[in-house]
Coordinates of C-alpha atoms and ligand atoms in Angstrom, one line a residue:
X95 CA 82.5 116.7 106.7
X96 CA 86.7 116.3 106.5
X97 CA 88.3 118.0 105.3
X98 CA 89.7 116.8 102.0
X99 CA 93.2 115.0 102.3
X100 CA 96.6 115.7 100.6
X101 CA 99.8 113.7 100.3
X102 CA 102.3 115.9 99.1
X103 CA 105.7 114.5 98.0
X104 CA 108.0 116.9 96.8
X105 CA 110.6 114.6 95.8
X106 CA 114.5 115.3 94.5
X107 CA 116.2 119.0 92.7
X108 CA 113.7 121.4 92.2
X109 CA 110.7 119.8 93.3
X110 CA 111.0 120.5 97.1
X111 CA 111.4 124.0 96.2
X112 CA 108.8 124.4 93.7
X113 CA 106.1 122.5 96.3
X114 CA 106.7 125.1 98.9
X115 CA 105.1 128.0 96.7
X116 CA 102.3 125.4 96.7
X117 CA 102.2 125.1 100.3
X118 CA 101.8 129.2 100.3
X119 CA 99.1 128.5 98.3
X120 CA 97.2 125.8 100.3
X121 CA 97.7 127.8 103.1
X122 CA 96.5 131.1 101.6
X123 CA 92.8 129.2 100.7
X124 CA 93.1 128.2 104.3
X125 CA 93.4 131.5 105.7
X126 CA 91.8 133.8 103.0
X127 CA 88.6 131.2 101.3
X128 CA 88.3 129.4 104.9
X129 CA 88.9 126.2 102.4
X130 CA 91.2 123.8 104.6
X131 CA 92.8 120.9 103.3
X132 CA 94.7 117.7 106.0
X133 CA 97.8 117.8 104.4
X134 CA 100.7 115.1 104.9
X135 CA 104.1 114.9 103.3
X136 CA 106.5 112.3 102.7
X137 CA 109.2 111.2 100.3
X138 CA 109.5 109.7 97.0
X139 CA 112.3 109.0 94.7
X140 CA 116.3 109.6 95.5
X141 CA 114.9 111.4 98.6
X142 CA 113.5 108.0 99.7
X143 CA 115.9 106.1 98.4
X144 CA 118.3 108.1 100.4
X145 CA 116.4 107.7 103.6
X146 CA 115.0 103.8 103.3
X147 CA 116.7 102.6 100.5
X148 CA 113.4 102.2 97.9
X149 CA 111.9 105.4 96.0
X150 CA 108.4 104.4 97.4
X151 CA 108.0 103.1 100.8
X152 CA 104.8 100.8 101.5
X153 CA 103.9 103.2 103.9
X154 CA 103.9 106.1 101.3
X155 CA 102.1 103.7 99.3
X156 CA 99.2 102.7 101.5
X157 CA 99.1 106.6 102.3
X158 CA 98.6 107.5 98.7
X159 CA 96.1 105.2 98.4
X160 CA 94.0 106.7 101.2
X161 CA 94.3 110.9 100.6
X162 CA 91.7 112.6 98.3
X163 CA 95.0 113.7 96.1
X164 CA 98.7 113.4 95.9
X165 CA 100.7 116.1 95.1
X166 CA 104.3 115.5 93.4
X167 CA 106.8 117.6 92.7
X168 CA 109.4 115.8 90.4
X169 CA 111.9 112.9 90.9
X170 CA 115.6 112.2 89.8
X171 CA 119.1 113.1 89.4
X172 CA 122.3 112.6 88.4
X173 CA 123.4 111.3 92.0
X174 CA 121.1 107.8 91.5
X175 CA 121.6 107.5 87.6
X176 CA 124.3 104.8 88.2
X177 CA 121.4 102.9 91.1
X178 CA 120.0 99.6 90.0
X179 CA 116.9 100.2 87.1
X180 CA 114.7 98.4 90.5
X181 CA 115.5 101.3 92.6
X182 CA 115.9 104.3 90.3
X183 CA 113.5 107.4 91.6
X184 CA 111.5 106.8 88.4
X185 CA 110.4 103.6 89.8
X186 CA 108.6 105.6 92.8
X187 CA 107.0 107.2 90.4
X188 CA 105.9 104.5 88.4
X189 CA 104.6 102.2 91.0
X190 CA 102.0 105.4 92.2
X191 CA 100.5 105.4 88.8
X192 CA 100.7 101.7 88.6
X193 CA 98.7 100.9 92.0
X194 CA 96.9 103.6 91.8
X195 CA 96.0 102.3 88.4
X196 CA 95.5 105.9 87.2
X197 CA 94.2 105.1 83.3
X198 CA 93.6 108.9 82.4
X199 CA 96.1 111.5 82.2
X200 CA 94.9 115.3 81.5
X201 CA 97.7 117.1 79.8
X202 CA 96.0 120.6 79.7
X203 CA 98.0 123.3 76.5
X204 CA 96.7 126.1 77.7
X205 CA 98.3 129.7 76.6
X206 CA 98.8 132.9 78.4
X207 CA 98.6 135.6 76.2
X208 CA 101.1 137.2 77.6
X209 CA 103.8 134.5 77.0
X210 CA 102.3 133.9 73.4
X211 CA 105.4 135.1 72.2
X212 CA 107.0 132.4 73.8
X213 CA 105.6 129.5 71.3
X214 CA 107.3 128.4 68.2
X215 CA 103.9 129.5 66.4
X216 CA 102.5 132.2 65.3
X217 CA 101.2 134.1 68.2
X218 CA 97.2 134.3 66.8
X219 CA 97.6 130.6 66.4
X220 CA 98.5 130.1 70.4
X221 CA 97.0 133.5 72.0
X222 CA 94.0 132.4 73.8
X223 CA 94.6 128.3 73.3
X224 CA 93.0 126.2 76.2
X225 CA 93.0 122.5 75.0
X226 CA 93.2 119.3 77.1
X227 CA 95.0 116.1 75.9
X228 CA 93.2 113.1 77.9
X229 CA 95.7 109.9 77.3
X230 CA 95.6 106.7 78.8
X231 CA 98.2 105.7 80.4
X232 CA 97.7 102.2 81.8
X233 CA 97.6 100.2 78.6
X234 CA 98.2 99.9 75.1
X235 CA 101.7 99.0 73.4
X236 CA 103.9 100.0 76.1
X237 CA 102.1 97.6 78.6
X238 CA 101.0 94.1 76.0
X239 CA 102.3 91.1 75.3
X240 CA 104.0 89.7 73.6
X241 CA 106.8 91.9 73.9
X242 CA 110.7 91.5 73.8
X243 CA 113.4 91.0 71.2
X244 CA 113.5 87.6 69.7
X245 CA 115.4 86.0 66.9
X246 CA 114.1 84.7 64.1
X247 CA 116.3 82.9 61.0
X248 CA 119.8 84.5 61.2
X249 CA 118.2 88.0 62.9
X250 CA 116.6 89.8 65.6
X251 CA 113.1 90.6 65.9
X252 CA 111.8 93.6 68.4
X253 CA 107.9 92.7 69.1
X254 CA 105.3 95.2 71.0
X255 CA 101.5 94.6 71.1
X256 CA 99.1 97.3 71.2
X257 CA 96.2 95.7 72.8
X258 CA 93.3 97.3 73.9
X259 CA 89.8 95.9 75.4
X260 CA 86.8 97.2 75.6
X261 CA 86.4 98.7 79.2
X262 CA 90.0 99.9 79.0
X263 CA 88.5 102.0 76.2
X264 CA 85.2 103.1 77.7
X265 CA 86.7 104.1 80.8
X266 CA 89.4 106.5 79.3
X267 CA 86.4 107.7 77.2
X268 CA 84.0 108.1 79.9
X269 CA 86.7 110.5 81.6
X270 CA 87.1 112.6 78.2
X271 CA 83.3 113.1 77.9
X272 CA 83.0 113.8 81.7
X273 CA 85.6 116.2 81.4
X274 CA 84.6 117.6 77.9
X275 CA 81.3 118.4 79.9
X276 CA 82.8 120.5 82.5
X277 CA 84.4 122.4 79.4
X278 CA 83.2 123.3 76.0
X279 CA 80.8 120.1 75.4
X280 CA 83.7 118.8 71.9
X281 CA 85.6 115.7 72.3
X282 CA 88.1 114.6 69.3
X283 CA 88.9 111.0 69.3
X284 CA 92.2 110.3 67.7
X285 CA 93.4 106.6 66.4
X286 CA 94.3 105.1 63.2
X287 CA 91.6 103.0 62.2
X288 CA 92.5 103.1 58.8
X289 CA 95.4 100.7 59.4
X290 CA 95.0 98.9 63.5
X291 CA 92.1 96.9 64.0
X292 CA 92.9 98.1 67.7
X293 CA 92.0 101.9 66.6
X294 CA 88.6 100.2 64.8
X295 CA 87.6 99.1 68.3
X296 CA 88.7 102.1 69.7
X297 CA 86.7 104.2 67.7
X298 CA 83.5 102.1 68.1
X299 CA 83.9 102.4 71.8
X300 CA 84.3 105.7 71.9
X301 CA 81.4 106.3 69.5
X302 CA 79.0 104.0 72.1
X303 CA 80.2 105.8 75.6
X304 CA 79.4 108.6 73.5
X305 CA 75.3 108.0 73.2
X306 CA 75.4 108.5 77.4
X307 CA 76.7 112.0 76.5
X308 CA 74.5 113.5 73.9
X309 CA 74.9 117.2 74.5
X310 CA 79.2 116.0 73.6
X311 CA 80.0 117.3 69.9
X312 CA 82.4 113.9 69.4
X313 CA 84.2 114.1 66.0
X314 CA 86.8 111.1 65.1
X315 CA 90.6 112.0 63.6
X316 CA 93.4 109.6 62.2
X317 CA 96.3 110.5 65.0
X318 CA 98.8 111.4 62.3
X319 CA 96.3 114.1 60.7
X320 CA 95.3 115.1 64.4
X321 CA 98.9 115.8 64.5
X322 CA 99.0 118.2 61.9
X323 CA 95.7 120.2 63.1
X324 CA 97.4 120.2 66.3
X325 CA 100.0 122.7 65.0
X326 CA 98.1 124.1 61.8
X327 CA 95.2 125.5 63.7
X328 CA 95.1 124.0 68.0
X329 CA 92.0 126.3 69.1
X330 CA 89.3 124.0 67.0
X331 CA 89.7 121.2 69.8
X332 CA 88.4 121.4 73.0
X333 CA 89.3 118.0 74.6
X334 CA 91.2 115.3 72.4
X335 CA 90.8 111.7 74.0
X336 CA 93.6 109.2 72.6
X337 CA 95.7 105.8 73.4
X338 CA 99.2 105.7 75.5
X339 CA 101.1 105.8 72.9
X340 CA 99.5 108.6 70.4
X341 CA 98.8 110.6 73.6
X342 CA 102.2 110.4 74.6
X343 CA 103.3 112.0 71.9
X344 CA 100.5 114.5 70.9
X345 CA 100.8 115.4 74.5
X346 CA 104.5 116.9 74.4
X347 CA 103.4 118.5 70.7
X348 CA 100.7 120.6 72.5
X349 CA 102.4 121.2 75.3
X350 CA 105.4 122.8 73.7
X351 CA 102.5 125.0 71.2
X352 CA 102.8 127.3 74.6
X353 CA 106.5 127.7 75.3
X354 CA 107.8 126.8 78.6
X355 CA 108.8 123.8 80.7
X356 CA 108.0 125.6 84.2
X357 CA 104.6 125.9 83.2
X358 CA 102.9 122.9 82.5
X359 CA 100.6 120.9 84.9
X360 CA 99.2 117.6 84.3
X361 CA 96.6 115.6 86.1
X362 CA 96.4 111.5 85.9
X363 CA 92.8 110.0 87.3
X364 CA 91.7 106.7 88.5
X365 CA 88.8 105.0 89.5
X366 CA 86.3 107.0 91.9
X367 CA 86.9 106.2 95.6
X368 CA 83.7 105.7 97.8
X369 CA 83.3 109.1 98.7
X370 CA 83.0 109.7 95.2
X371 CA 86.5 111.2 94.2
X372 CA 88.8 109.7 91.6
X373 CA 91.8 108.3 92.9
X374 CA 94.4 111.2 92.1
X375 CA 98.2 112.4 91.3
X376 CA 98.6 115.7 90.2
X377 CA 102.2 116.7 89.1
X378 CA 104.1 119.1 86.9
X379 CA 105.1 118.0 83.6
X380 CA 109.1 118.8 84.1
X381 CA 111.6 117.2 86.0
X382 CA 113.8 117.6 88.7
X383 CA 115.8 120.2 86.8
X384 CA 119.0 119.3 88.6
X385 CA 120.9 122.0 86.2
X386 CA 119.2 124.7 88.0
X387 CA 118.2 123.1 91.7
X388 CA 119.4 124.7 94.9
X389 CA 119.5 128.4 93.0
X390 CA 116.2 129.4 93.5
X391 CA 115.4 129.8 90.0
X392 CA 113.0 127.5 89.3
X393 CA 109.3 128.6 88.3
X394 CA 106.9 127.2 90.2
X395 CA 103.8 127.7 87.8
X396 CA 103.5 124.1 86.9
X397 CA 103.1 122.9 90.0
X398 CA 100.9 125.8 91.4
X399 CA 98.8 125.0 88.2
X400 CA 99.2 121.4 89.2
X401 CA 97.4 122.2 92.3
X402 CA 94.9 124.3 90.4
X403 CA 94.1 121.5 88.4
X404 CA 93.5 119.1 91.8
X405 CA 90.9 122.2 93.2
X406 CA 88.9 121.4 90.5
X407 CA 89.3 117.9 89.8
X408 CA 89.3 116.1 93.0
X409 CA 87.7 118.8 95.2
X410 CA 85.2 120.6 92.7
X411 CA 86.0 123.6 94.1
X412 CA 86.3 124.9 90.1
X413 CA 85.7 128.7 91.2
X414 CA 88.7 128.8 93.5
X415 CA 90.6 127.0 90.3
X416 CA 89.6 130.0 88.6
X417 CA 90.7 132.0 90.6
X418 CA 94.3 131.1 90.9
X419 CA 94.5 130.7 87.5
X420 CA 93.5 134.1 87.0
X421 CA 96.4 135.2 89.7
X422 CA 98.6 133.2 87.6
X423 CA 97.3 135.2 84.4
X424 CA 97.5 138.4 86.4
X425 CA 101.6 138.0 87.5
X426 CA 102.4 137.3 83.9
X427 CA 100.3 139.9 82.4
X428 CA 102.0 142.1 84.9
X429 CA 105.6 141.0 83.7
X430 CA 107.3 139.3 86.9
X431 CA 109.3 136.7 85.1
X432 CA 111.4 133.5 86.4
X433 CA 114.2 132.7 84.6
X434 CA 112.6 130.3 81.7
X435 CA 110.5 133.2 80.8
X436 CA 112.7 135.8 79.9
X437 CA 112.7 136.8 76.6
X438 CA 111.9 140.6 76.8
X439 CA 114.6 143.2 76.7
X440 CA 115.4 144.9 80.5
X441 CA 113.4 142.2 82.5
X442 CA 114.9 140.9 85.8
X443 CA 114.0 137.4 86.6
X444 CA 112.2 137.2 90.3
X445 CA 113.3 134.1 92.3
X446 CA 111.1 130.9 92.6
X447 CA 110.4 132.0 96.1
X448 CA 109.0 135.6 94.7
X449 CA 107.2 133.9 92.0
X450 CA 104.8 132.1 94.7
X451 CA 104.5 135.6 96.8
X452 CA 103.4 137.4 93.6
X453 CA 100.8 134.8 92.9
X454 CA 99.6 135.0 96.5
X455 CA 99.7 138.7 96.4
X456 CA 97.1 138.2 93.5
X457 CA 95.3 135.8 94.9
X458 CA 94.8 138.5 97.9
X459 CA 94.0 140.5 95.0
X460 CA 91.3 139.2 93.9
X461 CA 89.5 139.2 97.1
Ligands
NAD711 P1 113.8 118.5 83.3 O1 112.4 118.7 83.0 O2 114.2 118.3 84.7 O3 114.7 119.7 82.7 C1 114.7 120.1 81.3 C2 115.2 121.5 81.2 O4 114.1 122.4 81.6 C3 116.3 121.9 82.1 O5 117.2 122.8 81.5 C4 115.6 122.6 83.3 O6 116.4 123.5 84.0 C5 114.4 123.2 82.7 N1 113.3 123.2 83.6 C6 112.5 122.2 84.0 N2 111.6 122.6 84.9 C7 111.8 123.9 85.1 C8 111.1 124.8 85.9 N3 110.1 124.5 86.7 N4 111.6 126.1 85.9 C9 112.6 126.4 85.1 N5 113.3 125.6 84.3 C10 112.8 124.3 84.3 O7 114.3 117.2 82.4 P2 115.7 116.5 82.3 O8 116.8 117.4 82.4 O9 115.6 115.6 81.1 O10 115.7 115.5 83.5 C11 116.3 115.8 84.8 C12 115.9 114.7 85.8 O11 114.5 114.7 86.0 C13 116.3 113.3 85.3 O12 116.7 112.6 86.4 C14 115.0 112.8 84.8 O13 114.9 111.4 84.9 C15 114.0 113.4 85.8 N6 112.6 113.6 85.3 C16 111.6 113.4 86.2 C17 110.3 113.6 85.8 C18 109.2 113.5 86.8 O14 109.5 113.5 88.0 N7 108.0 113.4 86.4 C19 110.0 114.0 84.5 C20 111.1 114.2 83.6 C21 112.4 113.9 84.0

């Protein structure tokens, strides 16, 4: 068999240098686990704007479309803010999810005990949390019509449409109780069909897809209280399966429950290809940081975790995603620090560059 294929498009400010600690670690699994991956790299964003004038070049595009997984490290910058909305690095971004159509997006919250300190919580509220946000990301009210600003009598109207059907629904939700599966068997649906007839159907869906998945514990939650119970008491969810727009914020709620920027990796999923795989993009949650590109000071956790994240989902190699979570776990538990981390007293921050060679030297570790 091939080996499985990689695009990996590092992009503009930090994300080139935050993609080579992940290209230590594709290369250490090729070396170490004898687990080789065809990798390919290319541009996105002001990087490809800068070289053919469009954030995403068709043959990007048609590349993505054929790997096992693209890999992407962040886009944007203050250089292209004035560029035309059409050609903004965003829109390279943008267009991969789009013909990709990647409908689920797995925002794990997931706390290392020894950054609990780091959360704006209690630290036995965080210590230990390992939740996963599954959002759609393809529909909803930021996609349906009608939409605009229209005026009506002597003012203006602003008009969204949240607008769901059916197998927009059950396909999110098949992805939550697939995933919910691999994890601890509870999936929390969260809507608001108290007040949109769009969270009724959404609910009823979820509740069908969810008679395929018996051994799934699915419980039901209005967003807003799902919200509170986010930050009262996180560890009671497992998985949490919820619209574009409810996800989009419940997302960034858990994801700041466990402190840092640099450490957040997210996952968005498509339909399966036909050897099986789901079409893929795994990228870190931040940005292109440009306040802190070019000094080597970035962490590279998210994207490493990023990468963890694609070992398991699109390669089901979930013991090797173990593993280099655990080497992650291991370099904080053992104090090295990048910047964003600091918080203890007499710490030195290691570069980005030393980050990725203490997670390899744990990954070597572990052997
Ligand atoms: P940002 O995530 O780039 O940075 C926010 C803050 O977090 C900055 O102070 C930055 O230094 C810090 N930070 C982010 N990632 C870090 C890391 N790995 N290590 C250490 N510190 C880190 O968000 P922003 O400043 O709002 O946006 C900067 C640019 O990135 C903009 O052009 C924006 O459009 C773009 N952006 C891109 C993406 C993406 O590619 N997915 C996401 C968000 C923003």
């Amino acid at each position: 068999m091939s080996n499985p294929s990689i695009l990996i498009l590092p992009g503009d400010g930090i994300g080139p240098e935050v993609m080579a600690e992940v290209k230590k670690v594709i290369s250490w699994f090729g070396s170490k686990r004898d687990q080789q991956f065809d990798v390919s790299e290319d541009l996105v964003g002001g990087a490809a704007y800068d070289a053919h004038g469009t954030p995403l070049h068709d043959d990007t595009m048609a590349k993505a479309q054929e790997v096992d997984a693209v890999l992407l490290g962040a886009v944007g910058g203050p250089k292209y803010d004035t560029l035309d909305f059409s050609v903004k690095p965003e829109r390279g971004l943008l267009r991969l999810r789009k013909e990709m159509d990647l409908f689920s997006n797995l925002r794990p919250a997931q706390c290392f005990d020894a950054l609990a300190d780091f959360s704006s919580l209690k630290k036995d509220v965080v210590a230990g949390l390992d939740i996963m946000i599954v959002r759609e990301l393809t529909s909803g009210i930021y996609f349906g019509e009608p939409r605009g600003i229209i005026e009506e009598g002597n003012e203006r109207v602003g008009i969204n449409t949240q607008r769901y059907t059916e197998s927009e629904i059950d396909r999110v939700a098949r992805s939550a109780f697939e995933l919910a599966m691999r994890r601890g068997k509870k999936l929390c649906s969260m809507e608001k069909a108290n007040v949109m007839e769009s969270g009724i159907l959404w609910r009823e869906v979820v509740t069908e897809v969810g008679q395929d998945y018996p051994e799934v514990e699915l419980s039901h939650m209005y967003a807003d209280a799902g919200a509170m119970q986010l930050c009262r008491w996180p560890k009671q969810f497992d998985v949490i399966v919820t619209d574009n727009l409810f996800g989009d914020l419940l997302s960034d709620a858990a994801a700041m429950l466990t402190g840092s920027l640099g450490m957040l990796p997210s996952a968005s999923l498509g339909a399966p290809m036909e050897n099986g795989r789901p079409k893929a993009l795994y990228e870190p949650v931040h940005g292109s940081a440009p306040d802190i590109a070019g000094q080597g000071k970035a962490n590279p956790i998210a994207c490493i975790l990023s990468f963890a994240m694609a070992l398991r989902y699109s390669f089901d190699l979930g013991a090797e995603a173990d593993r280099l979570e655990q080497a992650v776990e291991k370099v904080l538990a053992d104090g090295v620090r990048t910047a964003d981390l600091l918080g203890e007293e007499g710490v030195t921050p290691v570069t980005t560059s030393e980050m990725g060679d203490a997670i390899v030297a744990a990954l070597d570790a572990s052997l």
